[in-house]
Amino acid sequence: MEEISLRELIEILIKRRKTIIAFTIGIIAIAFVLSFFIMTPVYEAVTVLNVQNISYNTHSGNVNGTNIFLNNENMDWQELSQIDPGITQDSRALISSLIQYPTMSEEAYKNKLLGPELLNKVKDDIPELSDTTVEKIKNKINVESKDGLFTIKIKDPDPKIATAIGNTLSDVFISYVDKYNSDYVDRLDKYIITAIEKQEKDMTNISTELSKAEALSDKNKTKQLQIKHDISKQIYEVLLFKEEQLNLIQMMDFGDKNVALVRKAYEPQKPI
């Protein structure tokens, strides 16, 4: 095999310099045409939201930073069930309903961010998107989440549109979480009020039966009814306490503390 010396290589390059220069200029020209006339530049706007722990823990007893779980550690369910299985079942059902809070995972919130409910609101709030389908808006958005931190990236040929989508989506999402929590507390409040009214009637009925048993000197029935009355009274007092705490939650508006805007979207200056 013939070896080419460095001098011969340089002579070849000099001899073909016009071809090399023309080829280089051609490549640059093609790249310029593709970038500015054929390939539309795309801009990316980024907004970040922080959603607090929205998996309500039935062991710690905390929701929105406020304890509203029913404490039933001192209730003698075993003895009560031997006396009246019905009241045990009803009371336990009541307590279970008070500690079963709705859980939304990060994945569920991501789906909500990309769902038609919120995206339709985004579309309605941005006039430039009036002719754009919700599906096309969704395709512009990418949501990443980790430990409650949601990074929302929006890509669009118009940097102003990308920014508007990011900030509008953040606003409607915060409003959604606020309303979601507020509505839940309102429903729970109505339920507890109904439970209090029922407990008052039960206590009245038990007290009437207890008075009759005492009048008849029926010690066994008196003991059973007294236990039922004590349990019913304890549940009633706890419900009153929970009602006060729910009123505090509503007054302090804890619902909107679960989500915070970490970074608003700013208009990107350069395409990606």
PDB file of C-alpha atoms in Angstrom:
ATOM      1  CA  MET A   1       0.000   0.000   0.000  1.00  0.00           C
ATOM      2  CA  GLU A   2       1.297   3.431  -1.002  1.00  0.00           C
ATOM      3  CA  GLU A   3       1.792   5.897   1.795  1.00  0.00           C
ATOM      4  CA  ILE A   4       0.918   9.567   1.224  1.00  0.00           C
ATOM      5  CA  SER A   5       3.381  11.996   2.687  1.00  0.00           C
ATOM      6  CA  LEU A   6       2.251  15.069   4.572  1.00  0.00           C
ATOM      7  CA  ARG A   7       3.488  17.246   1.762  1.00  0.00           C
ATOM      8  CA  GLU A   8       1.440  15.361  -0.834  1.00  0.00           C
ATOM      9  CA  LEU A   9      -1.660  15.618   1.421  1.00  0.00           C
ATOM     10  CA  ILE A  10      -1.248  19.362   1.729  1.00  0.00           C
ATOM     11  CA  GLU A  11      -0.830  19.674  -2.058  1.00  0.00           C
ATOM     12  CA  ILE A  12      -4.102  17.732  -2.580  1.00  0.00           C
ATOM     13  CA  LEU A  13      -5.977  19.979  -0.155  1.00  0.00           C
ATOM     14  CA  ILE A  14      -4.628  23.106  -1.832  1.00  0.00           C
ATOM     15  CA  LYS A  15      -5.498  21.737  -5.251  1.00  0.00           C
ATOM     16  CA  ARG A  16      -9.083  20.961  -4.207  1.00  0.00           C
ATOM     17  CA  ARG A  17      -9.565  23.967  -1.931  1.00  0.00           C
ATOM     18  CA  LYS A  18     -12.335  25.452  -4.073  1.00  0.00           C
ATOM     19  CA  THR A  19     -14.350  22.227  -3.878  1.00  0.00           C
ATOM     20  CA  ILE A  20     -13.896  22.008  -0.088  1.00  0.00           C
ATOM     21  CA  ILE A  21     -14.904  25.645   0.453  1.00  0.00           C
ATOM     22  CA  ALA A  22     -17.926  25.310  -1.833  1.00  0.00           C
ATOM     23  CA  PHE A  23     -19.039  22.145  -0.025  1.00  0.00           C
ATOM     24  CA  THR A  24     -18.714  23.818   3.397  1.00  0.00           C
ATOM     25  CA  ILE A  25     -20.672  26.881   2.268  1.00  0.00           C
ATOM     26  CA  GLY A  26     -23.358  24.607   0.804  1.00  0.00           C
ATOM     27  CA  ILE A  27     -23.797  22.739   4.095  1.00  0.00           C
ATOM     28  CA  ILE A  28     -24.069  26.017   6.035  1.00  0.00           C
ATOM     29  CA  ALA A  29     -26.619  27.367   3.545  1.00  0.00           C
ATOM     30  CA  ILE A  30     -28.745  24.213   3.773  1.00  0.00           C
ATOM     31  CA  ALA A  31     -28.683  24.380   7.594  1.00  0.00           C
ATOM     32  CA  PHE A  32     -29.707  28.052   7.455  1.00  0.00           C
ATOM     33  CA  VAL A  33     -32.619  27.363   5.119  1.00  0.00           C
ATOM     34  CA  LEU A  34     -33.821  24.415   7.210  1.00  0.00           C
ATOM     35  CA  SER A  35     -33.632  26.399  10.451  1.00  0.00           C
ATOM     36  CA  PHE A  36     -35.308  29.615   9.306  1.00  0.00           C
ATOM     37  CA  PHE A  37     -37.595  28.635   6.434  1.00  0.00           C
ATOM     38  CA  ILE A  38     -38.503  24.968   6.798  1.00  0.00           C
ATOM     39  CA  MET A  39     -38.046  23.920  10.459  1.00  0.00           C
ATOM     40  CA  THR A  40     -40.163  26.123  12.727  1.00  0.00           C
ATOM     41  CA  PRO A  41     -38.293  27.178  15.879  1.00  0.00           C
ATOM     42  CA  VAL A  42     -39.858  25.913  19.116  1.00  0.00           C
ATOM     43  CA  TYR A  43     -39.776  27.734  22.447  1.00  0.00           C
ATOM     44  CA  GLU A  44     -40.131  26.139  25.867  1.00  0.00           C
ATOM     45  CA  ALA A  45     -41.624  27.826  28.936  1.00  0.00           C
ATOM     46  CA  VAL A  46     -41.339  26.212  32.368  1.00  0.00           C
ATOM     47  CA  THR A  47     -43.427  26.623  35.503  1.00  0.00           C
ATOM     48  CA  VAL A  48     -43.053  24.728  38.795  1.00  0.00           C
ATOM     49  CA  LEU A  49     -45.679  23.893  41.428  1.00  0.00           C
ATOM     50  CA  ASN A  50     -45.271  22.331  44.850  1.00  0.00           C
ATOM     51  CA  VAL A  51     -48.105  20.129  46.071  1.00  0.00           C
ATOM     52  CA  GLN A  52     -47.950  19.139  49.720  1.00  0.00           C
ATOM     53  CA  ASN A  53     -48.529  15.581  50.905  1.00  0.00           C
ATOM     54  CA  ILE A  54     -52.020  14.937  49.612  1.00  0.00           C
ATOM     55  CA  SER A  55     -52.160  11.287  50.703  1.00  0.00           C
ATOM     56  CA  TYR A  56     -54.099  11.638  53.908  1.00  0.00           C
ATOM     57  CA  ASN A  57     -52.551   9.379  56.529  1.00  0.00           C
ATOM     58  CA  THR A  58     -55.099   7.559  58.707  1.00  0.00           C
ATOM     59  CA  HIS A  59     -52.379   6.711  61.228  1.00  0.00           C
ATOM     60  CA  SER A  60     -50.930  10.119  61.949  1.00  0.00           C
ATOM     61  CA  GLY A  61     -54.330  11.776  62.033  1.00  0.00           C
ATOM     62  CA  ASN A  62     -53.312  14.855  60.091  1.00  0.00           C
ATOM     63  CA  VAL A  63     -55.174  16.519  57.268  1.00  0.00           C
ATOM     64  CA  ASN A  64     -54.029  19.923  56.049  1.00  0.00           C
ATOM     65  CA  GLY A  65     -51.993  20.171  59.255  1.00  0.00           C
ATOM     66  CA  THR A  66     -55.042  19.836  61.489  1.00  0.00           C
ATOM     67  CA  ASN A  67     -56.078  16.761  63.464  1.00  0.00           C
ATOM     68  CA  ILE A  68     -59.665  15.890  62.639  1.00  0.00           C
ATOM     69  CA  PHE A  69     -59.661  12.144  63.227  1.00  0.00           C
ATOM     70  CA  LEU A  70     -61.948  10.461  65.700  1.00  0.00           C
ATOM     71  CA  ASN A  71     -60.104   9.188  68.760  1.00  0.00           C
ATOM     72  CA  ASN A  72     -61.759   6.006  69.936  1.00  0.00           C
ATOM     73  CA  GLU A  73     -58.963   4.390  71.939  1.00  0.00           C
ATOM     74  CA  ASN A  74     -60.938   4.466  75.196  1.00  0.00           C
ATOM     75  CA  MET A  75     -64.105   2.904  73.802  1.00  0.00           C
ATOM     76  CA  ASP A  76     -64.797  -0.626  75.025  1.00  0.00           C
ATOM     77  CA  TRP A  77     -65.934  -2.098  71.729  1.00  0.00           C
ATOM     78  CA  GLN A  78     -65.666  -5.695  72.923  1.00  0.00           C
ATOM     79  CA  GLU A  79     -67.961  -5.220  75.896  1.00  0.00           C
ATOM     80  CA  LEU A  80     -70.319  -3.060  73.861  1.00  0.00           C
ATOM     81  CA  SER A  81     -70.575  -5.658  71.075  1.00  0.00           C
ATOM     82  CA  GLN A  82     -71.696  -8.277  73.595  1.00  0.00           C
ATOM     83  CA  ILE A  83     -74.502  -5.983  74.734  1.00  0.00           C
ATOM     84  CA  ASP A  84     -75.668  -4.608  71.388  1.00  0.00           C
ATOM     85  CA  PRO A  85     -73.887  -5.643  68.130  1.00  0.00           C
ATOM     86  CA  GLY A  86     -76.020  -3.142  66.202  1.00  0.00           C
ATOM     87  CA  ILE A  87     -74.719  -0.020  67.925  1.00  0.00           C
ATOM     88  CA  THR A  88     -71.160  -1.352  67.611  1.00  0.00           C
ATOM     89  CA  GLN A  89     -71.514  -1.760  63.859  1.00  0.00           C
ATOM     90  CA  ASP A  90     -73.121   1.659  63.384  1.00  0.00           C
ATOM     91  CA  SER A  91     -70.528   3.431  65.524  1.00  0.00           C
ATOM     92  CA  ARG A  92     -67.603   1.744  63.854  1.00  0.00           C
ATOM     93  CA  ALA A  93     -69.051   2.615  60.457  1.00  0.00           C
ATOM     94  CA  LEU A  94     -69.305   6.228  61.592  1.00  0.00           C
ATOM     95  CA  ILE A  95     -65.709   6.292  62.767  1.00  0.00           C
ATOM     96  CA  SER A  96     -64.490   4.620  59.571  1.00  0.00           C
ATOM     97  CA  SER A  97     -66.243   7.247  57.482  1.00  0.00           C
ATOM     98  CA  LEU A  98     -64.468   9.987  59.410  1.00  0.00           C
ATOM     99  CA  ILE A  99     -60.998   8.577  58.849  1.00  0.00           C
ATOM    100  CA  GLN A 100     -61.311   7.615  55.179  1.00  0.00           C
ATOM    101  CA  TYR A 101     -59.991  10.656  53.376  1.00  0.00           C
ATOM    102  CA  PRO A 102     -59.691  10.886  49.588  1.00  0.00           C
ATOM    103  CA  THR A 103     -56.235  10.095  48.272  1.00  0.00           C
ATOM    104  CA  MET A 104     -54.755  11.563  45.112  1.00  0.00           C
ATOM    105  CA  SER A 105     -51.345  10.378  44.046  1.00  0.00           C
ATOM    106  CA  GLU A 106     -48.874  12.426  42.029  1.00  0.00           C
ATOM    107  CA  GLU A 107     -49.899  10.436  38.972  1.00  0.00           C
ATOM    108  CA  ALA A 108     -53.548  11.361  39.578  1.00  0.00           C
ATOM    109  CA  TYR A 109     -52.619  15.040  39.802  1.00  0.00           C
ATOM    110  CA  LYS A 110     -50.568  14.743  36.599  1.00  0.00           C
ATOM    111  CA  ASN A 111     -53.595  13.281  34.864  1.00  0.00           C
ATOM    112  CA  LYS A 112     -55.710  16.122  36.216  1.00  0.00           C
ATOM    113  CA  LEU A 113     -53.220  18.706  34.891  1.00  0.00           C
ATOM    114  CA  LEU A 114     -53.440  17.147  31.441  1.00  0.00           C
ATOM    115  CA  GLY A 115     -57.164  16.427  31.626  1.00  0.00           C
ATOM    116  CA  PRO A 116     -59.856  18.144  29.546  1.00  0.00           C
ATOM    117  CA  GLU A 117     -61.416  19.920  32.552  1.00  0.00           C
ATOM    118  CA  LEU A 118     -58.391  22.137  33.221  1.00  0.00           C
ATOM    119  CA  LEU A 119     -57.206  22.362  29.619  1.00  0.00           C
ATOM    120  CA  ASN A 120     -60.611  23.614  28.490  1.00  0.00           C
ATOM    121  CA  LYS A 121     -60.273  26.419  31.030  1.00  0.00           C
ATOM    122  CA  VAL A 122     -56.806  27.205  29.680  1.00  0.00           C
ATOM    123  CA  LYS A 123     -58.228  27.316  26.169  1.00  0.00           C
ATOM    124  CA  ASP A 124     -61.058  29.632  27.235  1.00  0.00           C
ATOM    125  CA  ASP A 125     -58.664  32.020  28.988  1.00  0.00           C
ATOM    126  CA  ILE A 126     -56.241  32.375  26.050  1.00  0.00           C
ATOM    127  CA  PRO A 127     -57.878  33.909  22.938  1.00  0.00           C
ATOM    128  CA  GLU A 128     -55.085  32.695  20.643  1.00  0.00           C
ATOM    129  CA  LEU A 129     -56.085  29.092  21.443  1.00  0.00           C
ATOM    130  CA  SER A 130     -59.740  29.477  20.450  1.00  0.00           C
ATOM    131  CA  ASP A 131     -59.236  27.435  17.272  1.00  0.00           C
ATOM    132  CA  THR A 132     -56.922  24.883  18.907  1.00  0.00           C
ATOM    133  CA  THR A 133     -58.253  21.548  20.121  1.00  0.00           C
ATOM    134  CA  VAL A 134     -57.700  20.419  23.695  1.00  0.00           C
ATOM    135  CA  GLU A 135     -55.729  17.447  22.393  1.00  0.00           C
ATOM    136  CA  LYS A 136     -53.293  19.751  20.575  1.00  0.00           C
ATOM    137  CA  ILE A 137     -52.875  21.857  23.717  1.00  0.00           C
ATOM    138  CA  LYS A 138     -52.191  18.683  25.703  1.00  0.00           C
ATOM    139  CA  ASN A 139     -49.492  17.661  23.216  1.00  0.00           C
ATOM    140  CA  LYS A 140     -47.657  20.920  23.913  1.00  0.00           C
ATOM    141  CA  ILE A 141     -47.381  20.110  27.633  1.00  0.00           C
ATOM    142  CA  ASN A 142     -45.078  17.779  29.523  1.00  0.00           C
ATOM    143  CA  VAL A 143     -45.463  17.261  33.278  1.00  0.00           C
ATOM    144  CA  GLU A 144     -42.734  15.800  35.477  1.00  0.00           C
ATOM    145  CA  SER A 145     -43.191  15.177  39.198  1.00  0.00           C
ATOM    146  CA  LYS A 146     -41.064  14.115  42.135  1.00  0.00           C
ATOM    147  CA  ASP A 147     -41.793  14.383  45.862  1.00  0.00           C
ATOM    148  CA  GLY A 148     -44.714  16.711  45.257  1.00  0.00           C
ATOM    149  CA  LEU A 149     -42.764  19.030  42.951  1.00  0.00           C
ATOM    150  CA  PHE A 150     -44.475  19.375  39.557  1.00  0.00           C
ATOM    151  CA  THR A 151     -42.421  20.766  36.675  1.00  0.00           C
ATOM    152  CA  ILE A 152     -44.632  21.784  33.758  1.00  0.00           C
ATOM    153  CA  LYS A 153     -42.911  22.355  30.404  1.00  0.00           C
ATOM    154  CA  ILE A 154     -44.776  23.883  27.475  1.00  0.00           C
ATOM    155  CA  LYS A 155     -43.440  23.901  23.913  1.00  0.00           C
ATOM    156  CA  ASP A 156     -44.843  26.186  21.231  1.00  0.00           C
ATOM    157  CA  PRO A 157     -43.559  28.076  18.167  1.00  0.00           C
ATOM    158  CA  ASP A 158     -44.799  31.280  19.838  1.00  0.00           C
ATOM    159  CA  PRO A 159     -42.930  32.028  23.101  1.00  0.00           C
ATOM    160  CA  LYS A 160     -45.815  34.199  24.333  1.00  0.00           C
ATOM    161  CA  ILE A 161     -48.295  31.356  23.880  1.00  0.00           C
ATOM    162  CA  ALA A 162     -45.993  28.892  25.654  1.00  0.00           C
ATOM    163  CA  THR A 163     -45.702  31.282  28.594  1.00  0.00           C
ATOM    164  CA  ALA A 164     -49.430  31.999  28.703  1.00  0.00           C
ATOM    165  CA  ILE A 165     -50.288  28.283  28.739  1.00  0.00           C
ATOM    166  CA  GLY A 166     -47.855  27.636  31.587  1.00  0.00           C
ATOM    167  CA  ASN A 167     -49.090  30.429  33.835  1.00  0.00           C
ATOM    168  CA  THR A 168     -52.771  29.867  33.080  1.00  0.00           C
ATOM    169  CA  LEU A 169     -52.505  26.133  33.727  1.00  0.00           C
ATOM    170  CA  SER A 170     -50.794  26.836  37.057  1.00  0.00           C
ATOM    171  CA  ASP A 171     -53.591  29.214  38.068  1.00  0.00           C
ATOM    172  CA  VAL A 172     -56.436  26.848  37.187  1.00  0.00           C
ATOM    173  CA  PHE A 173     -54.659  23.944  38.886  1.00  0.00           C
ATOM    174  CA  ILE A 174     -54.207  25.895  42.128  1.00  0.00           C
ATOM    175  CA  SER A 175     -57.889  26.872  41.997  1.00  0.00           C
ATOM    176  CA  TYR A 176     -58.833  23.233  41.404  1.00  0.00           C
ATOM    177  CA  VAL A 177     -56.863  21.960  44.429  1.00  0.00           C
ATOM    178  CA  ASP A 178     -58.280  24.718  46.624  1.00  0.00           C
ATOM    179  CA  LYS A 179     -61.854  23.915  45.599  1.00  0.00           C
ATOM    180  CA  TYR A 180     -61.259  20.162  45.856  1.00  0.00           C
ATOM    181  CA  ASN A 181     -60.139  20.474  49.477  1.00  0.00           C
ATOM    182  CA  SER A 182     -62.765  23.054  50.415  1.00  0.00           C
ATOM    183  CA  ASP A 183     -65.589  20.972  48.931  1.00  0.00           C
ATOM    184  CA  TYR A 184     -64.384  17.908  50.790  1.00  0.00           C
ATOM    185  CA  VAL A 185     -64.292  19.728  54.128  1.00  0.00           C
ATOM    186  CA  ASP A 186     -67.767  21.142  53.459  1.00  0.00           C
ATOM    187  CA  ARG A 187     -69.151  17.660  52.739  1.00  0.00           C
ATOM    188  CA  LEU A 188     -67.510  16.259  55.849  1.00  0.00           C
ATOM    189  CA  ASP A 189     -68.902  19.121  57.909  1.00  0.00           C
ATOM    190  CA  LYS A 190     -72.449  18.391  56.714  1.00  0.00           C
ATOM    191  CA  TYR A 191     -71.964  14.719  57.451  1.00  0.00           C
ATOM    192  CA  ILE A 192     -70.744  15.385  60.989  1.00  0.00           C
ATOM    193  CA  ILE A 193     -73.683  17.725  61.665  1.00  0.00           C
ATOM    194  CA  THR A 194     -76.054  14.939  60.564  1.00  0.00           C
ATOM    195  CA  ALA A 195     -74.166  12.449  62.736  1.00  0.00           C
ATOM    196  CA  ILE A 196     -74.420  14.790  65.738  1.00  0.00           C
ATOM    197  CA  GLU A 197     -78.171  15.082  65.294  1.00  0.00           C
ATOM    198  CA  LYS A 198     -78.497  11.293  65.059  1.00  0.00           C
ATOM    199  CA  GLN A 199     -76.330  10.832  68.142  1.00  0.00           C
ATOM    200  CA  GLU A 200     -78.497  13.263  70.100  1.00  0.00           C
ATOM    201  CA  LYS A 201     -81.603  11.207  69.257  1.00  0.00           C
ATOM    202  CA  ASP A 202     -79.832   7.965  70.180  1.00  0.00           C
ATOM    203  CA  MET A 203     -78.752   9.423  73.527  1.00  0.00           C
ATOM    204  CA  THR A 204     -82.306  10.554  74.245  1.00  0.00           C
ATOM    205  CA  ASN A 205     -83.699   7.104  73.475  1.00  0.00           C
ATOM    206  CA  ILE A 206     -81.053   5.347  75.561  1.00  0.00           C
ATOM    207  CA  SER A 207     -81.658   7.741  78.464  1.00  0.00           C
ATOM    208  CA  THR A 208     -85.388   6.953  78.334  1.00  0.00           C
ATOM    209  CA  GLU A 209     -84.727   3.213  78.380  1.00  0.00           C
ATOM    210  CA  LEU A 210     -82.188   3.670  81.177  1.00  0.00           C
ATOM    211  CA  SER A 211     -84.692   5.527  83.335  1.00  0.00           C
ATOM    212  CA  LYS A 212     -87.237   2.757  82.865  1.00  0.00           C
ATOM    213  CA  ALA A 213     -84.681   0.071  83.758  1.00  0.00           C
ATOM    214  CA  GLU A 214     -83.652   1.969  86.898  1.00  0.00           C
ATOM    215  CA  ALA A 215     -87.304   2.343  87.893  1.00  0.00           C
ATOM    216  CA  LEU A 216     -87.765  -1.424  87.561  1.00  0.00           C
ATOM    217  CA  SER A 217     -84.530  -2.077  89.507  1.00  0.00           C
ATOM    218  CA  ASP A 218     -83.268  -4.206  86.610  1.00  0.00           C
ATOM    219  CA  LYS A 219     -79.553  -4.118  87.447  1.00  0.00           C
ATOM    220  CA  ASN A 220     -78.355  -6.159  84.462  1.00  0.00           C
ATOM    221  CA  LYS A 221     -80.238  -4.070  81.898  1.00  0.00           C
ATOM    222  CA  THR A 222     -79.315  -0.875  83.742  1.00  0.00           C
ATOM    223  CA  LYS A 223     -75.616  -1.775  83.463  1.00  0.00           C
ATOM    224  CA  GLN A 224     -75.923  -2.555  79.753  1.00  0.00           C
ATOM    225  CA  LEU A 225     -77.810   0.643  79.006  1.00  0.00           C
ATOM    226  CA  GLN A 226     -75.366   2.715  81.067  1.00  0.00           C
ATOM    227  CA  ILE A 227     -72.459   1.391  78.979  1.00  0.00           C
ATOM    228  CA  LYS A 228     -74.370   2.160  75.777  1.00  0.00           C
ATOM    229  CA  HIS A 229     -75.131   5.640  77.069  1.00  0.00           C
ATOM    230  CA  ASP A 230     -71.506   6.305  78.012  1.00  0.00           C
ATOM    231  CA  ILE A 231     -70.276   5.158  74.595  1.00  0.00           C
ATOM    232  CA  SER A 232     -72.918   7.209  72.820  1.00  0.00           C
ATOM    233  CA  LYS A 233     -72.032  10.261  74.896  1.00  0.00           C
ATOM    234  CA  GLN A 234     -68.335   9.842  74.152  1.00  0.00           C
ATOM    235  CA  ILE A 235     -68.996   9.620  70.412  1.00  0.00           C
ATOM    236  CA  TYR A 236     -71.238  12.678  70.677  1.00  0.00           C
ATOM    237  CA  GLU A 237     -68.554  14.724  72.464  1.00  0.00           C
ATOM    238  CA  VAL A 238     -65.899  13.712  69.933  1.00  0.00           C
ATOM    239  CA  LEU A 239     -68.200  14.681  67.067  1.00  0.00           C
ATOM    240  CA  LEU A 240     -68.736  18.097  68.627  1.00  0.00           C
ATOM    241  CA  PHE A 241     -64.969  18.489  68.917  1.00  0.00           C
ATOM    242  CA  LYS A 242     -64.495  17.505  65.268  1.00  0.00           C
ATOM    243  CA  GLU A 243     -67.159  19.976  64.222  1.00  0.00           C
ATOM    244  CA  GLU A 244     -65.242  22.758  65.984  1.00  0.00           C
ATOM    245  CA  GLN A 245     -62.018  21.734  64.253  1.00  0.00           C
ATOM    246  CA  LEU A 246     -63.687  21.651  60.842  1.00  0.00           C
ATOM    247  CA  ASN A 247     -65.033  25.136  61.462  1.00  0.00           C
ATOM    248  CA  LEU A 248     -61.459  26.210  62.191  1.00  0.00           C
ATOM    249  CA  ILE A 249     -60.247  24.628  58.941  1.00  0.00           C
ATOM    250  CA  GLN A 250     -62.943  26.448  56.992  1.00  0.00           C
ATOM    251  CA  MET A 251     -62.208  29.744  58.720  1.00  0.00           C
ATOM    252  CA  MET A 252     -58.436  29.478  58.180  1.00  0.00           C
ATOM    253  CA  ASP A 253     -58.931  28.231  54.603  1.00  0.00           C
ATOM    254  CA  PHE A 254     -56.294  25.508  54.876  1.00  0.00           C
ATOM    255  CA  GLY A 255     -57.278  24.099  51.479  1.00  0.00           C
ATOM    256  CA  ASP A 256     -55.219  26.545  49.440  1.00  0.00           C
ATOM    257  CA  LYS A 257     -52.096  25.831  51.517  1.00  0.00           C
ATOM    258  CA  ASN A 258     -51.679  22.441  49.838  1.00  0.00           C
ATOM    259  CA  VAL A 259     -50.317  23.836  46.584  1.00  0.00           C
ATOM    260  CA  ALA A 260     -47.899  26.684  45.981  1.00  0.00           C
ATOM    261  CA  LEU A 261     -46.394  28.314  42.919  1.00  0.00           C
ATOM    262  CA  VAL A 262     -42.630  27.828  43.103  1.00  0.00           C
ATOM    263  CA  ARG A 263     -41.787  29.380  39.752  1.00  0.00           C
ATOM    264  CA  LYS A 264     -43.987  31.151  37.247  1.00  0.00           C
ATOM    265  CA  ALA A 265     -43.347  30.743  33.529  1.00  0.00           C
ATOM    266  CA  TYR A 266     -41.230  33.454  31.910  1.00  0.00           C
ATOM    267  CA  GLU A 267     -41.161  34.137  28.205  1.00  0.00           C
ATOM    268  CA  PRO A 268     -38.226  32.220  26.655  1.00  0.00           C
ATOM    269  CA  GLN A 269     -35.829  34.329  24.624  1.00  0.00           C
ATOM    270  CA  LYS A 270     -34.270  31.574  22.524  1.00  0.00           C
ATOM    271  CA  PRO A 271     -35.716  28.486  20.814  1.00  0.00           C
ATOM    272  CA  ILE A 272     -34.701  25.098  22.114  1.00  0.00           C
TER     273      ILE A 272
END
